[in-house]
Amino acid sequence: TQTVSQSDAHVTVFEGDSVELRCNYSYGGSIYLSWYIQHHGRGLQFLLKYYSGNPVVQGVNGFEAEFSKSDSSFHLRKASVHWSDSAVYFCAVTNNNAGAKLTFGGGTRLTVRP
Amino acid sequence: EAAVTQSPRSKVAVTGGKVTLSCHQTNNHDYMYWYRQDTGHGLRLIHYSYVADSTEKGDIPDGYKASRPSQENFSLILELASLSQTAVYFCASSEVGQGETLYFGSGTRLTVL
């Protein structure tokens, strides 16, 4: 069974601050990790993904995430946030690329204050 | 233009009634999914489909049926709606071999009274 844990339900920062949203997973095999963003009242939008290779992956709008096998983590970061980054962020994991069983974490609500 | 379209955007249903949620995608994707989101929580997989005329059970299939009559269309059916099925429902699609990259619709907010 694969699980995803996002330890922070809420994170509040000021515009221009850096931010790190944490994601930890548990699974013993090969996995695909991804991050999604959900703006209020909207569907989820894909941000970035990792499967292998360079553990730091770049996504849209200045987001990046770093995979750590030793820590079982896939934390999302942004160097300088904008008010429009306020949203709920979901980490997700799947153990294959067959299209099924994408498991989501509970989400982290990021609030960016002006 | 939205590639995954859900209808209706919101619905109020009565307990014991039948509810059908519809999803249409223009991505030409083979895989489609139905997820449920409860307030303040992540998404849970209800049903999914690899190909037209075939559906698979996800993690929480009880009380739900799914139908995939064509590659483009995927419906979620609640034969006897219950209060506990009040939630936001999301449809998504993905390409073959890209199961970690889902394209979501805007959701259907279902309230069962």
PDB file of C-alpha atoms in Angstrom:
ATOM      1  CA  THR A   1       0.000   0.000   0.000  1.00  0.00           C
ATOM      2  CA  GLN A   2       1.315   3.398  -0.943  1.00  0.00           C
ATOM      3  CA  THR A   3       0.636   6.407   1.254  1.00  0.00           C
ATOM      4  CA  VAL A   4       1.335  10.095   0.952  1.00  0.00           C
ATOM      5  CA  SER A   5       1.627  12.456   3.896  1.00  0.00           C
ATOM      6  CA  GLN A   6       1.594  16.232   3.770  1.00  0.00           C
ATOM      7  CA  SER A   7       2.391  17.288   7.295  1.00  0.00           C
ATOM      8  CA  ASP A   8       1.365  20.931   7.001  1.00  0.00           C
ATOM      9  CA  ALA A   9      -2.326  21.552   6.451  1.00  0.00           C
ATOM     10  CA  HIS A  10      -1.806  25.326   6.242  1.00  0.00           C
ATOM     11  CA  VAL A  11       1.192  27.483   5.383  1.00  0.00           C
ATOM     12  CA  THR A  12       1.120  31.276   5.384  1.00  0.00           C
ATOM     13  CA  VAL A  13       3.892  33.429   3.935  1.00  0.00           C
ATOM     14  CA  PHE A  14       4.316  36.949   2.605  1.00  0.00           C
ATOM     15  CA  GLU A  15       4.688  37.835  -1.044  1.00  0.00           C
ATOM     16  CA  GLY A  16       8.322  37.533  -2.072  1.00  0.00           C
ATOM     17  CA  ASP A  17       9.127  34.952   0.595  1.00  0.00           C
ATOM     18  CA  SER A  18      10.420  31.514  -0.237  1.00  0.00           C
ATOM     19  CA  VAL A  19       8.302  28.514   0.645  1.00  0.00           C
ATOM     20  CA  GLU A  20       8.694  24.762   0.990  1.00  0.00           C
ATOM     21  CA  LEU A  21       5.697  22.442   1.081  1.00  0.00           C
ATOM     22  CA  ARG A  22       6.507  19.029   2.459  1.00  0.00           C
ATOM     23  CA  CYS A  23       5.539  15.638   1.122  1.00  0.00           C
ATOM     24  CA  ASN A  24       6.555  12.243   2.434  1.00  0.00           C
ATOM     25  CA  TYR A  25       5.568   8.928   0.960  1.00  0.00           C
ATOM     26  CA  SER A  26       5.784   5.282   1.829  1.00  0.00           C
ATOM     27  CA  TYR A  27       6.270   2.709  -0.872  1.00  0.00           C
ATOM     28  CA  GLY A  28       8.986   0.170  -1.498  1.00  0.00           C
ATOM     29  CA  GLY A  29       9.085  -0.074  -5.276  1.00  0.00           C
ATOM     30  CA  SER A  30       9.533   2.181  -8.246  1.00  0.00           C
ATOM     31  CA  ILE A  31       7.283   5.185  -7.999  1.00  0.00           C
ATOM     32  CA  TYR A  32       6.213   8.253  -9.844  1.00  0.00           C
ATOM     33  CA  LEU A  33       5.785  11.404  -7.756  1.00  0.00           C
ATOM     34  CA  SER A  34       3.908  14.511  -8.781  1.00  0.00           C
ATOM     35  CA  TRP A  35       2.528  17.775  -7.463  1.00  0.00           C
ATOM     36  CA  TYR A  36      -0.771  19.404  -8.323  1.00  0.00           C
ATOM     37  CA  ILE A  37      -2.244  22.820  -7.565  1.00  0.00           C
ATOM     38  CA  GLN A  38      -5.909  23.551  -6.916  1.00  0.00           C
ATOM     39  CA  HIS A  39      -7.148  27.115  -6.966  1.00  0.00           C
ATOM     40  CA  HIS A  40     -10.393  27.823  -5.151  1.00  0.00           C
ATOM     41  CA  GLY A  41     -13.360  26.260  -6.887  1.00  0.00           C
ATOM     42  CA  ARG A  42     -11.277  24.746  -9.665  1.00  0.00           C
ATOM     43  CA  GLY A  43      -9.998  21.349 -10.653  1.00  0.00           C
ATOM     44  CA  LEU A  44      -6.458  20.210  -9.974  1.00  0.00           C
ATOM     45  CA  GLN A  45      -3.697  21.243 -12.351  1.00  0.00           C
ATOM     46  CA  PHE A  46      -0.473  19.324 -12.856  1.00  0.00           C
ATOM     47  CA  LEU A  47       2.690  21.153 -11.708  1.00  0.00           C
ATOM     48  CA  LEU A  48       5.581  18.712 -12.070  1.00  0.00           C
ATOM     49  CA  LYS A  49       6.644  15.091 -11.756  1.00  0.00           C
ATOM     50  CA  TYR A  50       9.616  12.873 -10.954  1.00  0.00           C
ATOM     51  CA  TYR A  51      10.466   9.309 -11.817  1.00  0.00           C
ATOM     52  CA  SER A  52      14.202   9.037 -12.169  1.00  0.00           C
ATOM     53  CA  GLY A  53      17.321  11.024 -12.969  1.00  0.00           C
ATOM     54  CA  ASN A  54      18.080  14.463 -11.551  1.00  0.00           C
ATOM     55  CA  PRO A  55      16.348  14.576  -8.161  1.00  0.00           C
ATOM     56  CA  VAL A  56      15.484  18.245  -8.625  1.00  0.00           C
ATOM     57  CA  VAL A  57      12.724  18.769 -11.143  1.00  0.00           C
ATOM     58  CA  GLN A  58      11.423  22.036 -12.482  1.00  0.00           C
ATOM     59  CA  GLY A  59       7.782  22.849 -12.975  1.00  0.00           C
ATOM     60  CA  VAL A  60       5.674  25.733 -14.137  1.00  0.00           C
ATOM     61  CA  ASN A  61       5.665  29.214 -12.590  1.00  0.00           C
ATOM     62  CA  GLY A  62       9.029  28.843 -10.839  1.00  0.00           C
ATOM     63  CA  PHE A  63       8.134  25.778  -8.796  1.00  0.00           C
ATOM     64  CA  GLU A  64      10.621  22.998  -8.271  1.00  0.00           C
ATOM     65  CA  ALA A  65      10.648  19.815  -6.219  1.00  0.00           C
ATOM     66  CA  GLU A  66      13.409  17.654  -4.863  1.00  0.00           C
ATOM     67  CA  PHE A  67      13.225  13.903  -4.488  1.00  0.00           C
ATOM     68  CA  SER A  68      15.052  12.206  -1.627  1.00  0.00           C
ATOM     69  CA  LYS A  69      15.003   8.433  -1.457  1.00  0.00           C
ATOM     70  CA  SER A  70      16.688   8.361   1.933  1.00  0.00           C
ATOM     71  CA  ASP A  71      14.049  10.664   3.437  1.00  0.00           C
ATOM     72  CA  SER A  72      11.162   9.288   1.348  1.00  0.00           C
ATOM     73  CA  SER A  73      10.332  12.850   0.482  1.00  0.00           C
ATOM     74  CA  PHE A  74       9.366  14.992  -2.469  1.00  0.00           C
ATOM     75  CA  HIS A  75       9.177  18.570  -1.178  1.00  0.00           C
ATOM     76  CA  LEU A  76       7.918  21.426  -3.336  1.00  0.00           C
ATOM     77  CA  ARG A  77       9.729  24.786  -3.268  1.00  0.00           C
ATOM     78  CA  LYS A  78       9.467  28.228  -4.703  1.00  0.00           C
ATOM     79  CA  ALA A  79      12.071  30.938  -4.205  1.00  0.00           C
ATOM     80  CA  SER A  80       9.740  33.936  -4.330  1.00  0.00           C
ATOM     81  CA  VAL A  81       5.984  33.522  -4.060  1.00  0.00           C
ATOM     82  CA  HIS A  82       3.300  35.713  -5.571  1.00  0.00           C
ATOM     83  CA  TRP A  83      -0.203  36.304  -4.225  1.00  0.00           C
ATOM     84  CA  SER A  84      -1.543  34.238  -7.126  1.00  0.00           C
ATOM     85  CA  ASP A  85       0.261  31.206  -5.729  1.00  0.00           C
ATOM     86  CA  SER A  86      -2.345  31.044  -2.976  1.00  0.00           C
ATOM     87  CA  ALA A  87      -4.009  27.670  -3.492  1.00  0.00           C
ATOM     88  CA  VAL A  88      -4.112  24.126  -2.179  1.00  0.00           C
ATOM     89  CA  TYR A  89      -1.197  21.929  -3.217  1.00  0.00           C
ATOM     90  CA  PHE A  90      -1.425  18.170  -3.461  1.00  0.00           C
ATOM     91  CA  CYS A  91       1.379  15.662  -3.603  1.00  0.00           C
ATOM     92  CA  ALA A  92       0.610  12.374  -5.353  1.00  0.00           C
ATOM     93  CA  VAL A  93       2.291   9.014  -5.902  1.00  0.00           C
ATOM     94  CA  THR A  94       1.684   6.056  -8.153  1.00  0.00           C
ATOM     95  CA  ASN A  95       3.617   2.835  -8.382  1.00  0.00           C
ATOM     96  CA  ASN A  96       3.286   2.375 -12.106  1.00  0.00           C
ATOM     97  CA  ASN A  97       2.491   4.322 -15.192  1.00  0.00           C
ATOM     98  CA  ALA A  98      -0.547   2.314 -16.180  1.00  0.00           C
ATOM     99  CA  GLY A  99      -2.851   5.161 -15.290  1.00  0.00           C
ATOM    100  CA  ALA A 100      -4.404   3.831 -12.110  1.00  0.00           C
ATOM    101  CA  LYS A 101      -4.042   4.178  -8.387  1.00  0.00           C
ATOM    102  CA  LEU A 102      -2.664   7.687  -8.193  1.00  0.00           C
ATOM    103  CA  THR A 103      -2.773   8.314  -4.433  1.00  0.00           C
ATOM    104  CA  PHE A 104      -3.056  11.875  -3.185  1.00  0.00           C
ATOM    105  CA  GLY A 105      -1.944  13.454   0.045  1.00  0.00           C
ATOM    106  CA  GLY A 106      -4.364  15.505   2.104  1.00  0.00           C
ATOM    107  CA  GLY A 107      -3.172  18.789   0.650  1.00  0.00           C
ATOM    108  CA  THR A 108      -1.487  21.927   1.975  1.00  0.00           C
ATOM    109  CA  ARG A 109      -3.284  25.251   1.765  1.00  0.00           C
ATOM    110  CA  LEU A 110      -0.796  27.983   0.932  1.00  0.00           C
ATOM    111  CA  THR A 111      -1.830  31.550   1.722  1.00  0.00           C
ATOM    112  CA  VAL A 112       0.363  34.335   0.387  1.00  0.00           C
ATOM    113  CA  ARG A 113      -0.188  37.677   2.116  1.00  0.00           C
ATOM    114  CA  PRO A 114       0.625  40.972   0.356  1.00  0.00           C
TER     115      PRO A 114
ATOM    116  CA  GLU B   1     -10.855  25.665 -23.948  1.00  0.00           C
ATOM    117  CA  ALA B   2     -11.421  23.034 -21.278  1.00  0.00           C
ATOM    118  CA  ALA B   3     -10.355  19.567 -22.385  1.00  0.00           C
ATOM    119  CA  VAL B   4     -12.211  17.775 -19.593  1.00  0.00           C
ATOM    120  CA  THR B   5     -15.744  18.995 -19.101  1.00  0.00           C
ATOM    121  CA  GLN B   6     -18.026  17.912 -16.302  1.00  0.00           C
ATOM    122  CA  SER B   7     -21.753  18.364 -15.997  1.00  0.00           C
ATOM    123  CA  PRO B   8     -23.576  19.524 -14.064  1.00  0.00           C
ATOM    124  CA  ARG B   9     -21.353  21.970 -12.143  1.00  0.00           C
ATOM    125  CA  SER B  10     -23.517  21.486  -9.097  1.00  0.00           C
ATOM    126  CA  LYS B  11     -26.474  19.364  -8.144  1.00  0.00           C
ATOM    127  CA  VAL B  12     -28.819  18.914  -5.226  1.00  0.00           C
ATOM    128  CA  ALA B  13     -30.280  15.430  -4.905  1.00  0.00           C
ATOM    129  CA  VAL B  14     -32.616  13.754  -2.468  1.00  0.00           C
ATOM    130  CA  THR B  15     -31.679  10.739  -0.402  1.00  0.00           C
ATOM    131  CA  GLY B  16     -32.526   7.564  -2.271  1.00  0.00           C
ATOM    132  CA  GLY B  17     -32.655   9.272  -5.644  1.00  0.00           C
ATOM    133  CA  LYS B  18     -30.558   8.431  -8.678  1.00  0.00           C
ATOM    134  CA  VAL B  19     -27.771  10.772  -9.712  1.00  0.00           C
ATOM    135  CA  THR B  20     -25.694  10.704 -12.865  1.00  0.00           C
ATOM    136  CA  LEU B  21     -22.553  12.798 -13.225  1.00  0.00           C
ATOM    137  CA  SER B  22     -21.145  13.178 -16.711  1.00  0.00           C
ATOM    138  CA  CYS B  23     -17.648  13.757 -18.016  1.00  0.00           C
ATOM    139  CA  HIS B  24     -16.471  14.478 -21.548  1.00  0.00           C
ATOM    140  CA  GLN B  25     -12.852  14.768 -22.649  1.00  0.00           C
ATOM    141  CA  THR B  26     -11.340  16.005 -25.880  1.00  0.00           C
ATOM    142  CA  ASN B  27      -7.765  15.019 -25.012  1.00  0.00           C
ATOM    143  CA  ASN B  28      -7.990  11.754 -26.943  1.00  0.00           C
ATOM    144  CA  HIS B  29      -6.848   9.984 -23.767  1.00  0.00           C
ATOM    145  CA  ASP B  30      -7.546   6.342 -23.149  1.00  0.00           C
ATOM    146  CA  TYR B  31      -7.641   6.558 -19.356  1.00  0.00           C
ATOM    147  CA  MET B  32     -10.366   8.280 -17.390  1.00  0.00           C
ATOM    148  CA  TYR B  33     -11.008   8.517 -13.664  1.00  0.00           C
ATOM    149  CA  TRP B  34     -13.562   9.595 -11.094  1.00  0.00           C
ATOM    150  CA  TYR B  35     -12.312  11.032  -7.823  1.00  0.00           C
ATOM    151  CA  ARG B  36     -14.156  12.258  -4.793  1.00  0.00           C
ATOM    152  CA  GLN B  37     -12.993  15.198  -2.663  1.00  0.00           C
ATOM    153  CA  ASP B  38     -14.414  15.874   0.768  1.00  0.00           C
ATOM    154  CA  THR B  39     -14.009  19.270   2.346  1.00  0.00           C
ATOM    155  CA  GLY B  40     -10.465  19.775   3.557  1.00  0.00           C
ATOM    156  CA  HIS B  41      -9.269  16.434   2.294  1.00  0.00           C
ATOM    157  CA  GLY B  42      -7.415  14.943  -0.609  1.00  0.00           C
ATOM    158  CA  LEU B  43      -8.878  13.012  -3.488  1.00  0.00           C
ATOM    159  CA  ARG B  44      -9.960   9.389  -3.382  1.00  0.00           C
ATOM    160  CA  LEU B  45     -10.344   7.208  -6.447  1.00  0.00           C
ATOM    161  CA  ILE B  46     -13.844   5.811  -7.043  1.00  0.00           C
ATOM    162  CA  HIS B  47     -13.707   4.197 -10.506  1.00  0.00           C
ATOM    163  CA  TYR B  48     -11.468   4.350 -13.514  1.00  0.00           C
ATOM    164  CA  SER B  49     -11.381   3.084 -17.053  1.00  0.00           C
ATOM    165  CA  TYR B  50      -8.643   2.062 -19.476  1.00  0.00           C
ATOM    166  CA  VAL B  51     -10.827   1.663 -22.522  1.00  0.00           C
ATOM    167  CA  ALA B  52     -14.373   2.190 -23.724  1.00  0.00           C
ATOM    168  CA  ASP B  53     -16.939  -0.318 -22.443  1.00  0.00           C
ATOM    169  CA  SER B  54     -14.757  -1.305 -19.497  1.00  0.00           C
ATOM    170  CA  THR B  55     -14.476   0.102 -15.984  1.00  0.00           C
ATOM    171  CA  GLU B  56     -12.449  -0.795 -12.917  1.00  0.00           C
ATOM    172  CA  LYS B  57     -13.052  -0.290  -9.211  1.00  0.00           C
ATOM    173  CA  GLY B  58     -10.921   2.208  -7.392  1.00  0.00           C
ATOM    174  CA  ASP B  59     -10.361   2.571  -3.672  1.00  0.00           C
ATOM    175  CA  ILE B  60     -13.904   3.546  -2.663  1.00  0.00           C
ATOM    176  CA  PRO B  61     -16.337   2.047  -5.218  1.00  0.00           C
ATOM    177  CA  ASP B  62     -19.177   1.142  -2.857  1.00  0.00           C
ATOM    178  CA  GLY B  63     -22.385   2.970  -3.700  1.00  0.00           C
ATOM    179  CA  TYR B  64     -21.129   4.047  -7.131  1.00  0.00           C
ATOM    180  CA  LYS B  65     -21.269   2.652 -10.633  1.00  0.00           C
ATOM    181  CA  ALA B  66     -19.407   3.870 -13.686  1.00  0.00           C
ATOM    182  CA  SER B  67     -20.058   3.742 -17.392  1.00  0.00           C
ATOM    183  CA  ARG B  68     -17.658   4.354 -20.289  1.00  0.00           C
ATOM    184  CA  PRO B  69     -19.702   4.185 -23.500  1.00  0.00           C
ATOM    185  CA  SER B  70     -16.999   5.798 -25.622  1.00  0.00           C
ATOM    186  CA  GLN B  71     -13.421   7.024 -25.334  1.00  0.00           C
ATOM    187  CA  GLU B  72     -14.655  10.564 -24.745  1.00  0.00           C
ATOM    188  CA  ASN B  73     -17.375   9.955 -22.169  1.00  0.00           C
ATOM    189  CA  PHE B  74     -17.286   8.602 -18.642  1.00  0.00           C
ATOM    190  CA  SER B  75     -20.231   8.739 -16.243  1.00  0.00           C
ATOM    191  CA  LEU B  76     -20.544   8.191 -12.520  1.00  0.00           C
ATOM    192  CA  ILE B  77     -23.860   6.836 -11.299  1.00  0.00           C
ATOM    193  CA  LEU B  78     -25.265   6.912  -7.801  1.00  0.00           C
ATOM    194  CA  GLU B  79     -28.260   4.561  -7.897  1.00  0.00           C
ATOM    195  CA  LEU B  80     -29.417   5.387  -4.377  1.00  0.00           C
ATOM    196  CA  ALA B  81     -27.861   8.629  -3.245  1.00  0.00           C
ATOM    197  CA  SER B  82     -27.029   8.944   0.444  1.00  0.00           C
ATOM    198  CA  LEU B  83     -26.081  11.841   2.705  1.00  0.00           C
ATOM    199  CA  SER B  84     -22.531  10.514   2.958  1.00  0.00           C
ATOM    200  CA  GLN B  85     -22.080  10.997  -0.780  1.00  0.00           C
ATOM    201  CA  THR B  86     -22.216  14.766  -0.451  1.00  0.00           C
ATOM    202  CA  ALA B  87     -18.852  15.845  -1.870  1.00  0.00           C
ATOM    203  CA  VAL B  88     -17.129  17.389  -4.873  1.00  0.00           C
ATOM    204  CA  TYR B  89     -16.535  14.921  -7.693  1.00  0.00           C
ATOM    205  CA  PHE B  90     -13.709  15.281 -10.177  1.00  0.00           C
ATOM    206  CA  CYS B  91     -13.245  13.569 -13.479  1.00  0.00           C
ATOM    207  CA  ALA B  92      -9.779  13.272 -14.999  1.00  0.00           C
ATOM    208  CA  SER B  93      -8.039  11.764 -17.986  1.00  0.00           C
ATOM    209  CA  SER B  94      -4.504  10.676 -18.793  1.00  0.00           C
ATOM    210  CA  GLU B  95      -2.467   9.293 -21.632  1.00  0.00           C
ATOM    211  CA  VAL B  96      -1.266   5.744 -21.785  1.00  0.00           C
ATOM    212  CA  GLY B  97       1.987   5.516 -19.842  1.00  0.00           C
ATOM    213  CA  GLN B  98       1.467   8.900 -18.197  1.00  0.00           C
ATOM    214  CA  GLY B  99      -0.540   7.876 -15.189  1.00  0.00           C
ATOM    215  CA  GLU B 100       1.128  10.408 -12.956  1.00  0.00           C
ATOM    216  CA  THR B 101      -0.066  13.295 -15.136  1.00  0.00           C
ATOM    217  CA  LEU B 102      -3.805  13.726 -14.881  1.00  0.00           C
ATOM    218  CA  TYR B 103      -5.937  16.376 -16.525  1.00  0.00           C
ATOM    219  CA  PHE B 104      -8.886  17.332 -14.375  1.00  0.00           C
ATOM    220  CA  GLY B 105     -12.294  18.798 -14.975  1.00  0.00           C
ATOM    221  CA  SER B 106     -13.607  21.646 -12.832  1.00  0.00           C
ATOM    222  CA  GLY B 107     -15.643  19.355 -10.607  1.00  0.00           C
ATOM    223  CA  THR B 108     -19.276  18.737  -9.720  1.00  0.00           C
ATOM    224  CA  ARG B 109     -20.462  19.777  -6.297  1.00  0.00           C
ATOM    225  CA  LEU B 110     -23.077  17.254  -5.176  1.00  0.00           C
ATOM    226  CA  THR B 111     -25.283  17.894  -2.176  1.00  0.00           C
ATOM    227  CA  VAL B 112     -27.544  15.091  -1.017  1.00  0.00           C
ATOM    228  CA  LEU B 113     -30.384  16.146   1.278  1.00  0.00           C
TER     229      LEU B 113
END
